[in-house]
Coordinates of C-alpha atoms in Angstrom, one line a residue:
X14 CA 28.8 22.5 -72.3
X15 CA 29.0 23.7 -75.9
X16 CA 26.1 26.2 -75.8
X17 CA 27.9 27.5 -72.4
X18 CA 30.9 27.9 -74.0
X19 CA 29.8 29.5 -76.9
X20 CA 27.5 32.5 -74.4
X21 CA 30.8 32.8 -72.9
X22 CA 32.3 33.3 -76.2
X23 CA 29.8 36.2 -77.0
X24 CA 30.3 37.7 -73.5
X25 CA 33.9 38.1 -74.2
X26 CA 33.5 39.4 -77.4
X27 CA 31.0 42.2 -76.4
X28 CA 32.8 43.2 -73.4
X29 CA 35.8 43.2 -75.8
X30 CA 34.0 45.1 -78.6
X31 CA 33.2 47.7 -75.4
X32 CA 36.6 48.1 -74.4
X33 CA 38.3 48.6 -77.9
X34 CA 36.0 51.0 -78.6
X35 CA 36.1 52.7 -75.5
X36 CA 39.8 52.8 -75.1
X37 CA 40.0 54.0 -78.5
X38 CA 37.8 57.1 -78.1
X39 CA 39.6 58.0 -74.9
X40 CA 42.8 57.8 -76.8
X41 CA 41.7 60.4 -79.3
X42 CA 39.3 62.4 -78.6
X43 CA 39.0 66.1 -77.7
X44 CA 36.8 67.9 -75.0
X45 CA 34.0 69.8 -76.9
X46 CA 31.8 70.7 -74.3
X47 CA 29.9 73.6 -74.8
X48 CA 25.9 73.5 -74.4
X49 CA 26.7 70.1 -72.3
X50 CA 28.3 72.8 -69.4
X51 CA 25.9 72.1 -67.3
X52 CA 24.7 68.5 -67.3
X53 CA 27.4 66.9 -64.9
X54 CA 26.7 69.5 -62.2
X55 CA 23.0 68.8 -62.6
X56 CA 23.6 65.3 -62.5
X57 CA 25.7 66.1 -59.0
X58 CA 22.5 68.1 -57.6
X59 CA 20.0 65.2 -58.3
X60 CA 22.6 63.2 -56.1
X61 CA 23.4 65.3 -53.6
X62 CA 20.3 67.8 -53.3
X63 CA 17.5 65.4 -55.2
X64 CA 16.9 68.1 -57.4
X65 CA 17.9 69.5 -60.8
X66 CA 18.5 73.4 -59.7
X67 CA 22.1 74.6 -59.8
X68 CA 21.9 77.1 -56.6
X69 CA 24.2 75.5 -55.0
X70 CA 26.8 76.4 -57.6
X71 CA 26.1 80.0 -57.5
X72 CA 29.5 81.7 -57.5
X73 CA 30.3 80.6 -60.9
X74 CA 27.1 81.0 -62.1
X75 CA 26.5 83.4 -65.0
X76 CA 23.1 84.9 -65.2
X77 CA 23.9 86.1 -68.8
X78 CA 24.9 82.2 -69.7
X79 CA 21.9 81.5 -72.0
X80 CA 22.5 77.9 -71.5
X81 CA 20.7 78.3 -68.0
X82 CA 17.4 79.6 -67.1
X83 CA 16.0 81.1 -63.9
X84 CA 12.5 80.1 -62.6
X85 CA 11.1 81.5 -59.0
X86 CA 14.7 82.3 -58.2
X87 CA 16.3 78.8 -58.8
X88 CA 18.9 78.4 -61.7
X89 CA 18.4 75.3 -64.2
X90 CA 20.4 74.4 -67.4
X91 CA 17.7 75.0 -70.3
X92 CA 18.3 71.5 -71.9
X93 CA 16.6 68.5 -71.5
X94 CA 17.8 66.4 -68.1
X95 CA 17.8 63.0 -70.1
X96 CA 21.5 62.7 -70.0
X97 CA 21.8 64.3 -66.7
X98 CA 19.9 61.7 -64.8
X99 CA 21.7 58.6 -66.9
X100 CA 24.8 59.9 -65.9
X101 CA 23.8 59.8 -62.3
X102 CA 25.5 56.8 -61.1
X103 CA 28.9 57.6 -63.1
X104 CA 28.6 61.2 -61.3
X105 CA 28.4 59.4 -58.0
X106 CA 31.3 56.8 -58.4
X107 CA 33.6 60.3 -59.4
X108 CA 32.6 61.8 -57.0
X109 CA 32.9 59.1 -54.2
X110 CA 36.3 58.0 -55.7
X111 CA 37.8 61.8 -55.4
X112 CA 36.7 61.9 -51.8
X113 CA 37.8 58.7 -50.5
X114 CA 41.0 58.6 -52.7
X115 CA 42.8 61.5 -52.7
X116 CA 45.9 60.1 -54.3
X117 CA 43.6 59.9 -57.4
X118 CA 42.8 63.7 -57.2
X119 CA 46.0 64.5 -56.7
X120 CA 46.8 62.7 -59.9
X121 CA 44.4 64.5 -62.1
X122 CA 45.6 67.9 -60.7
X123 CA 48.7 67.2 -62.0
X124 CA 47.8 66.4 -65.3
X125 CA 44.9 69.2 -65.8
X126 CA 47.0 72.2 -66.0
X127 CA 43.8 74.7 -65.8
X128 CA 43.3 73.3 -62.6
X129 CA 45.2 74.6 -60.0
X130 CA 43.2 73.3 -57.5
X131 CA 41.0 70.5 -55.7
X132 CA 39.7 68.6 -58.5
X133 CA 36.0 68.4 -58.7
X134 CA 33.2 67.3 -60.9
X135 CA 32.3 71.0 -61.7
X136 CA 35.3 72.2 -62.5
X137 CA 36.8 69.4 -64.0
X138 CA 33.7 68.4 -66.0
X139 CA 35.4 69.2 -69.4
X140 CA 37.3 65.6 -68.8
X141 CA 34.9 63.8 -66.9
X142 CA 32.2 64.9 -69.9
X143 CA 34.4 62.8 -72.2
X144 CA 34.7 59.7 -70.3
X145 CA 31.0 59.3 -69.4
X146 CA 29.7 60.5 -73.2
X147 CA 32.6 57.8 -74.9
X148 CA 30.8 55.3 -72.3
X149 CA 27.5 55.9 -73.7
X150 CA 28.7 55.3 -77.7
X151 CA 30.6 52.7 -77.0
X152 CA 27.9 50.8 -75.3
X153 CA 25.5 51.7 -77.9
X154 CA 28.1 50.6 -80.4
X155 CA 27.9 47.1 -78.6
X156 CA 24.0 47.1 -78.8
X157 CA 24.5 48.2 -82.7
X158 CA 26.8 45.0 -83.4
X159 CA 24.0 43.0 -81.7
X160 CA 21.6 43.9 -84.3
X161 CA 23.9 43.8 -87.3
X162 CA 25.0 40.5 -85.9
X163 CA 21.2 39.3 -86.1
X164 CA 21.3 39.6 -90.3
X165 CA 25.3 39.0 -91.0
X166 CA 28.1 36.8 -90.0
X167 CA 30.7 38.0 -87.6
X168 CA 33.2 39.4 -90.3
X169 CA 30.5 41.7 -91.8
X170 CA 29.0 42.2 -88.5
X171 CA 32.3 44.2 -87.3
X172 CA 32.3 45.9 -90.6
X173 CA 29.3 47.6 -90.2
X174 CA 30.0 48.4 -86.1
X175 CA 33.6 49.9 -87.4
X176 CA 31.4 52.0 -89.8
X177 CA 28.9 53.1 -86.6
X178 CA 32.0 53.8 -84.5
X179 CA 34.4 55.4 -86.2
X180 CA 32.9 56.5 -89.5
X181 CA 30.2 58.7 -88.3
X182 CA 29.2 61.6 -85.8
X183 CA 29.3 59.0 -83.1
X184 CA 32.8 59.4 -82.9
X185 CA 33.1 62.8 -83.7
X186 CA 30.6 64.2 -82.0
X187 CA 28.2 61.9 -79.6
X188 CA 31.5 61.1 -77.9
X189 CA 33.5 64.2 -77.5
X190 CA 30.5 65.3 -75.1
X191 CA 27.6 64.9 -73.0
X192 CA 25.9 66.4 -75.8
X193 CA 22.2 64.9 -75.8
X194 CA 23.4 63.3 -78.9
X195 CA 25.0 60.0 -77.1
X196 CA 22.2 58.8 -74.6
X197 CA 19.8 59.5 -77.8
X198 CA 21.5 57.0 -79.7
X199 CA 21.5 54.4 -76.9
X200 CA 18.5 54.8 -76.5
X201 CA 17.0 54.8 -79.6
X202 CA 19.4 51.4 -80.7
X203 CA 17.9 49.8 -77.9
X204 CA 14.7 50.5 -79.1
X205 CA 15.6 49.3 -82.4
X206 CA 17.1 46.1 -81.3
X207 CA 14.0 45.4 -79.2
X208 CA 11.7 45.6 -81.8
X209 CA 13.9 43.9 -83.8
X210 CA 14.2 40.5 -81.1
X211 CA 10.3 41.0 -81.1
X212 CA 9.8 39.7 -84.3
X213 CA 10.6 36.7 -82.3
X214 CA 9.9 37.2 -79.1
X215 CA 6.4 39.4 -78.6
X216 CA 7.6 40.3 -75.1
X217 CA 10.7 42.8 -76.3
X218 CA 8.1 44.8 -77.9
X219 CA 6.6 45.6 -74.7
X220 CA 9.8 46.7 -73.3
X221 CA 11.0 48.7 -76.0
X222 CA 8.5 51.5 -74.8
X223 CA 10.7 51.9 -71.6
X224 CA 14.0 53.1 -73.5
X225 CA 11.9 54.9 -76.5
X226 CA 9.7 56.9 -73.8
X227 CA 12.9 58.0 -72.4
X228 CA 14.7 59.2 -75.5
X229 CA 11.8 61.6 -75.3
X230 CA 14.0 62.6 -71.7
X231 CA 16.7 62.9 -73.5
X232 CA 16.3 64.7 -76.6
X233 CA 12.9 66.0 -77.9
X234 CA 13.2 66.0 -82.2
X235 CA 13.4 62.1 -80.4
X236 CA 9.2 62.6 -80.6
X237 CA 9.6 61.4 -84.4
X238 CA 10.6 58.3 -83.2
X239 CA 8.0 57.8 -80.0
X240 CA 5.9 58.6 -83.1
X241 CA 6.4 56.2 -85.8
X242 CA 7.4 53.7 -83.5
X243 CA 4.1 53.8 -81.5
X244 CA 2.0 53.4 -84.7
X245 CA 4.3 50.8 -85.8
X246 CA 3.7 48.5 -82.3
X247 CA -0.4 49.4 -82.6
X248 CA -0.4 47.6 -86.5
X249 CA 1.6 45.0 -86.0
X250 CA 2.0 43.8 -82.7
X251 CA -1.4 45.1 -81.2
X252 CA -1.4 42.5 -78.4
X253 CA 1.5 44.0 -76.6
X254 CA 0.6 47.6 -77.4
X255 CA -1.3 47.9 -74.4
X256 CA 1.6 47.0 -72.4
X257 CA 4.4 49.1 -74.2
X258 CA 2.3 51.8 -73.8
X259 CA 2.1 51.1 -70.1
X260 CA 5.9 51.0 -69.4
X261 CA 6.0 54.2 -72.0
X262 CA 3.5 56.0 -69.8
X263 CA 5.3 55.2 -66.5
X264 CA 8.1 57.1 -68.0
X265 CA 6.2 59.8 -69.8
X266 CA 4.2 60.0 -66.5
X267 CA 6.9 60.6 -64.3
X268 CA 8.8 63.2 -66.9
X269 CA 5.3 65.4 -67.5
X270 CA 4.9 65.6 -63.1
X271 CA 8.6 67.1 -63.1
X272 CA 8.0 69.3 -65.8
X273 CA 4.4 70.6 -64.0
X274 CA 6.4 70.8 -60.9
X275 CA 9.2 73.3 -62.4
X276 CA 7.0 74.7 -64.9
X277 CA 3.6 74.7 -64.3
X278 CA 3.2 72.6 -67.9
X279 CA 3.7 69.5 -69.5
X280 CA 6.8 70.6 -71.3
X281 CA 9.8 72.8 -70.6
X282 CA 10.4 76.0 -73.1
X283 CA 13.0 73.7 -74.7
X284 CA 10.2 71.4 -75.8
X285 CA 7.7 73.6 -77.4
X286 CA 7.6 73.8 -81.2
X287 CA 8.4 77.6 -81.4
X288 CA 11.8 76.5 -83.8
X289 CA 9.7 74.4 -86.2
X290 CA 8.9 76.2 -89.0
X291 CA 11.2 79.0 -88.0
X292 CA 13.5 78.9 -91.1
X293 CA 13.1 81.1 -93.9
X294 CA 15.7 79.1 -95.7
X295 CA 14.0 75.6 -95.0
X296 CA 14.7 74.3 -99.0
X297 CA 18.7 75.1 -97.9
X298 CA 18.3 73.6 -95.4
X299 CA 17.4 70.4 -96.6
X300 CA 20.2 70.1 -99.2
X301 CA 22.6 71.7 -96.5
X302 CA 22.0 69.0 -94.3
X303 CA 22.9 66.2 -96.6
X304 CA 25.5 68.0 -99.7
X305 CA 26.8 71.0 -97.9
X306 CA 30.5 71.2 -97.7
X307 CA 30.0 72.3 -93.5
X308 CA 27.1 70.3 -92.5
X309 CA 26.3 67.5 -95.4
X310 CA 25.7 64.1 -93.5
X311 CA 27.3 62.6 -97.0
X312 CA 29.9 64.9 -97.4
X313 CA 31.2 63.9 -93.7
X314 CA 30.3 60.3 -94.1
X315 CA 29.8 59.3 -97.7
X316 CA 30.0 55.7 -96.6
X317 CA 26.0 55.9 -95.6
X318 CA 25.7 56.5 -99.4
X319 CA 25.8 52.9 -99.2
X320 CA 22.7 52.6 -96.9
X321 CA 20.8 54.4 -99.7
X322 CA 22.1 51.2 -101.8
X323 CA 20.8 49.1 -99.0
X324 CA 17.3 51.1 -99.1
X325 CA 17.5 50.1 -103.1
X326 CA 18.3 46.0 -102.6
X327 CA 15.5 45.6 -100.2
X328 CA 13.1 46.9 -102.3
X329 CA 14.7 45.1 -105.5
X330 CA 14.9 41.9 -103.6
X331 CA 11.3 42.4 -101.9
X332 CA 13.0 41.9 -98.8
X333 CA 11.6 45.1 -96.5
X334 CA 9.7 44.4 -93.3
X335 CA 7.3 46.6 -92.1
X336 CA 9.3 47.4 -89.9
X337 CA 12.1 49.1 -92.3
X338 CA 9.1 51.2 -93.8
X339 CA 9.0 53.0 -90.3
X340 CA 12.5 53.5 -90.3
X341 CA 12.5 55.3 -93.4
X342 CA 9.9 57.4 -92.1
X343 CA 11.1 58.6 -89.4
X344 CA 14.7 59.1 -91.1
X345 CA 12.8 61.4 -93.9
X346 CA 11.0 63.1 -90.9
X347 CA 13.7 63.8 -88.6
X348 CA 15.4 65.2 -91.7
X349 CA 12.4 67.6 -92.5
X350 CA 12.1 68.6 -89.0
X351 CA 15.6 69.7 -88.0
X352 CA 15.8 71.4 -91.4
X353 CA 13.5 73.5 -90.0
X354 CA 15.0 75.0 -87.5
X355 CA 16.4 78.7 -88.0
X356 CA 19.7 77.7 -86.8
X357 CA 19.9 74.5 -88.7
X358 CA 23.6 74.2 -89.1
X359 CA 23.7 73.4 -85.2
X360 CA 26.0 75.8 -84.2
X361 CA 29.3 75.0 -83.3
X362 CA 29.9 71.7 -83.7
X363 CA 31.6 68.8 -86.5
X364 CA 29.8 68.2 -89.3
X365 CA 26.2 67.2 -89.4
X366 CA 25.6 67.2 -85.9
X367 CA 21.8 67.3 -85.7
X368 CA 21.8 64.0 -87.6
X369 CA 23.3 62.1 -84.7
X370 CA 20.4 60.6 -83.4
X371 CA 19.7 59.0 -87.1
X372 CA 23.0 57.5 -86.9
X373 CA 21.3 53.9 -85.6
X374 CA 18.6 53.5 -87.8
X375 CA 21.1 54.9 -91.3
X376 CA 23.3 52.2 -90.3
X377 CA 20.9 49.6 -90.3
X378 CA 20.3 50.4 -93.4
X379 CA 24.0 49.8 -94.0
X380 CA 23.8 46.1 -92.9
X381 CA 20.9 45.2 -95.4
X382 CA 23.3 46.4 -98.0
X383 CA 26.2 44.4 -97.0
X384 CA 23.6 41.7 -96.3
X385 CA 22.2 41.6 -100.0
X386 CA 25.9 42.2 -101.4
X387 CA 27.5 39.0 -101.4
X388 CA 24.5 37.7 -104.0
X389 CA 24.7 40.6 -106.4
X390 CA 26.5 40.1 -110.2
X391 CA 30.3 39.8 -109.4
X392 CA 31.1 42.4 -111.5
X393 CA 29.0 45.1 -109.6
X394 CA 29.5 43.2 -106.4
X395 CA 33.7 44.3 -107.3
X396 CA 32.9 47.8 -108.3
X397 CA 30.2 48.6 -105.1
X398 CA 33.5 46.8 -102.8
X399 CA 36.1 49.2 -104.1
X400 CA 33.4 51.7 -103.4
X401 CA 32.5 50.7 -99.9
X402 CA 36.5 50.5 -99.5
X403 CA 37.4 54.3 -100.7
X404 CA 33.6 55.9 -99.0
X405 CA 34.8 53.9 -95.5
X406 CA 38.3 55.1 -95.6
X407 CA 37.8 58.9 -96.4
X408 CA 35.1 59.0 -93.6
X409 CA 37.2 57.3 -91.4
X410 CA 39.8 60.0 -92.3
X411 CA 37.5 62.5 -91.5
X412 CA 36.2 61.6 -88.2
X413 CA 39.4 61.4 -87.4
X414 CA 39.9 64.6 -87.6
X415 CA 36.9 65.8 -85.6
X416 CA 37.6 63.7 -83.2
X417 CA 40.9 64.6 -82.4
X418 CA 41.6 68.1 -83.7
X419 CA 40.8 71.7 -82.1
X420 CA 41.6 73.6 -85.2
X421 CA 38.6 71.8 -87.0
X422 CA 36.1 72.7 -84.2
X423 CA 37.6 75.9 -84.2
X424 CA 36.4 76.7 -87.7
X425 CA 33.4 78.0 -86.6
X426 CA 35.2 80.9 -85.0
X427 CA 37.4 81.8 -88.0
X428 CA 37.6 83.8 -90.2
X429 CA 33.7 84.6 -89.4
X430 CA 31.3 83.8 -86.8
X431 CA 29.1 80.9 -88.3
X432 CA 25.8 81.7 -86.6
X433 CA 26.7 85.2 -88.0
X434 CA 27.6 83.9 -91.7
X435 CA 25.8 81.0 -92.1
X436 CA 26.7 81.0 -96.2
X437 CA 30.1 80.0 -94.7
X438 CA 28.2 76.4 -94.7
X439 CA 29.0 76.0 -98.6
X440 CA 32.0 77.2 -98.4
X441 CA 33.8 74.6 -100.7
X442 CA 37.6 76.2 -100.1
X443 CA 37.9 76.1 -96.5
X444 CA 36.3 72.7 -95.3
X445 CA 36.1 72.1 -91.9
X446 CA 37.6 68.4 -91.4
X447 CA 40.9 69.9 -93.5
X448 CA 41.5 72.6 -90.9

C-alpha cells in the first residue's frame, strides 16, 4: 500500500508540475510565429489529405513567401515536418472540437479581434501555435525534473526544473511557437533520460534510438546529437547497440522514403550542409553566441554560468561518467556548428535562439552543480548561493520579458533591420530584453 501510495504521489506531482507550468506559459506568453506559419496547416493536410503539400490552401498562398517551396507544382513549407507530424493529434482534436462545438468557435471569434470570421486552424494558427508549442515545453520540462530528480532531492529537484522553465529560451522562445525549437527539446530530454535510466536498466538504451532518430525529424543541427550519442551506445553499451540502431533505422527509414518520394534524395534542401562553413565572421560568431549583448546564451541566462561550475566539480570531485563526456561534446559541437552559419544571430527572435536545443543537456550540467554544492567549504558554498540567487533572478527577469513583451521581439525591426545590421548584435545601449 505504501509503494502504491507513494507512485500515486509522483503521478500527482508530475501532472501537477505539467499543469503549473503549462498554465503559466499560457498566462504570459506572446504569439511569435513567424517561420512556424506553416506547420499547423501542414499538420492539418497530413490529417485530412495524408500528405504534407499545402495546395489545398492556395488562396492565401504566397509564392514569394520564402518559407514555402514549390516542387512539380505542389507547395510545401521549406522546414523540417518534425513538429508538424507530432502535432498531428492536437491539430485533429481542434479541429474536431470547432466542428462539432460551435459554441466554442463562436467563443474564440469573439475574443480574436483579427478574426472576423469562422475560426479555423489556418487562420487562427497564431493562438493555436502557442498552446500546442507551451504543451511540448512543459512536458519536456516534466521529463527534465525526472532526471534532475534521479541525482537531487525534491527541493533541488524543482530548483533546477524552475531554472529549465522559466530561466531559459524554453520559455521565451521554445514556447511562444511551434518553432522546431520545442519538439527538439523533448525529444532530445527523452533521449537524455533514457540513457540516463539505462545505466540501470540496459533496455532504455535501446529505446532511446526511437526519440533521438526523430529529433533528426525535427530539427537537423539535431545530427550532432544522433552523432555522439550513437558512438556513445556502440562503447559502452554495445549489446543493445544493435537494437537502438534498429528502432533508429525504422525512423530514419521511413524519414529518407518521404524525402526520396518528394525530392528524389535522402534529404530535403533544408538538410544539406550548404550553411556550414558559410560565415566569414565564424570567430564572432562564436563569442556572439555566448557574450553578445543580442544573442549571448550568458548574457540572457547567466544562471547556466553555473553549469560551467558544475562542469568544474565533476571533474574536481572525479565524479564524470562517460556519459557527461558526450554531453560536453556535443554542447561544444553544436556551438561550433551553428556559429557557422552566415546568419548566425537567428533572425528574428529572443536572445540566443539557436541554442534552444542545448537547453537539456546545459541544464544537466546545472543539477551536478547543485548536486556537488551542499559538500563544498561553507564559506564558498554562501558566496556560489548568493550567486545562484542574483544569476536566477536576473534571468528569470529577463525571460520574462521575452516571453511576454512585443516591443522586445520587435527590436529586431527598429531602428535597423538586424539581418541588414548584424553589428546591432553588440549593441550594449539598446538591449533587447529592456525594450
Amino acid at each position: 500500500m505504501d509503494r502504491q501510495r507513494l507512485s500515486h504521489y509522483k503521478w500527482l506531482l508530475l501532472a501537477a508540475l505539467f499543469l503549473f507550468v503549462w498554465a503559466a506559459y499560457l498566462s504570459t506568453i506572446i504569439g511569435t510565429s513567424g517561420d512556424s506559419r506553416w506547420s499547423l496547416p501542414t499538420a492539418l493536410s497530413i490529417i485530412k489529405e495524408f500528405n504534407t503539400d499545402l495546395n489545398e490552401f492556395a488562396e492565401i498562398l504566397d509564392i514569394e513567401d520564402k518559407r514555402i517551396e514549390c516542387i512539380d507544382g505542389r507547395f510545401r513549407t521549406i522546414f523540417p515536418i518534425g513538429a508538424s507530424i507530432l502535432a498531428t493529434p492536437f491539430v485533429a482534436g481542434i479541429d474536431l472540437t470547432l466542428t462539432k462545438f460551435p459554441f466554442f468557435e463562436e467563443f474564440l471569434r469573439a475574443r480574436i479581434p483579427s478574426i472576423d470570421e469562422k475560426v479555423t486552424i489556418v487562420n487562427g494558427y497564431f493562438g493555436f501555435e502557442m498552446l500546442i508549442a507551451s504543451w511540448f515545453v512543459a512536458l519536456t520540462t516534466v521529463v527534465f525534473f525526472l532526471i534532475a530528480r534521479n541525482r537531487l532531492p525534491l527541493s533541488s529537484a524543482l530548483l533546477s526544473t524552475f531554472v529549465f522553465a522559466f530561466c531559459t529560451s524554453a520559455w521565451s522562445v521554445a514556447a511562444t511557437a511551434l518553432w522546431q525549437h520545442g519538439p527538439s527539446m523533448l525529444m532530445l530530454t527523452l533521449t537524455l533520460y533514457l540513457l540516463i535510466r539505462g545505466q540501470s536498466d540496459n533496455r532504455m538504451i535501446c529505446l532511446a534510438g526511437l526519440p533521438l532518430a526523430f529529433s533528426y525529424v525535427v530539427r537537423p543541427t539535431n545530427a550532432v546529437s544522433i552523432l555522439f550519442l550513437s558512438v556513445f551506445v556502440v562503447v559502452h553499451h554495445r549489446k543493445q547497440a544493435p537494437f537502438y540502431f534498429l528502432l533508429a533505422g525504422v525512423i530514419m527509414s521511413a524519414f529518407f522514403a518521404y524525402n526520396l518520394s518528394i525530392y528524389g534524395a535522402l534529404l530535403s534542401p533544408y538538410y544539406t550542409p550548404t550553411r556550414l562553413g558559410s560565415n566569414p565572421a565564424f570567430w564572432e560568431a562564436l563569442a556572439g553566441n555566448l557574450v553578445s549583448p543580442a544573442r549571448g546564451l550568458f548574457v540572457f541566462s547567466p544562471i547556466l554560468f553555473f553549469s560551467i561550475i558544475g562542469l568544474i566539480l565533476l571533474f574536481k570531485n572525479k565524479a564524470a561518467t562517460p556519459l557527461d563526456y558526450y554531453l560536453i561534446c556535443i554542447i561544444v559541437f553544436h556551438w561550433l556548428t551553428v556559429s557557422s552559419f552566415h546568419h548566425w544571430w537567428g533572425g528574428k527572435s529572443f536572445g540566443p535562439r539557436f541554442f534552444c536545443d542545448m537547453l537539456p543537456y546545459l541544464c544537466y550540467f546545472l543539477v551536478r552543480y547543485l548536486e556537488f554544492a551542499p559538500v563544498l567549504h561553507r564559506g564558498h558554498r554562501l558566496i556560489l548561493h548568493a550567486g545562484f540567487l542574483l544569476c536566477l533572478a536576473i534571468s528569470f527577469a529577463i525571460h520574462l520579458r521575452g516571453a511576454s513583451s512585443m516591443a522586445a521581439w520587435g527590436w529586431h525591426e527598429t531602428p535597423l533591420y538586424l539581418d541588414h545590421h548584424p553589428e546591432r548584435v553588440w549593441d550594449w545601449r539598446d538591449l533587447q530584453f529592456l525594450r
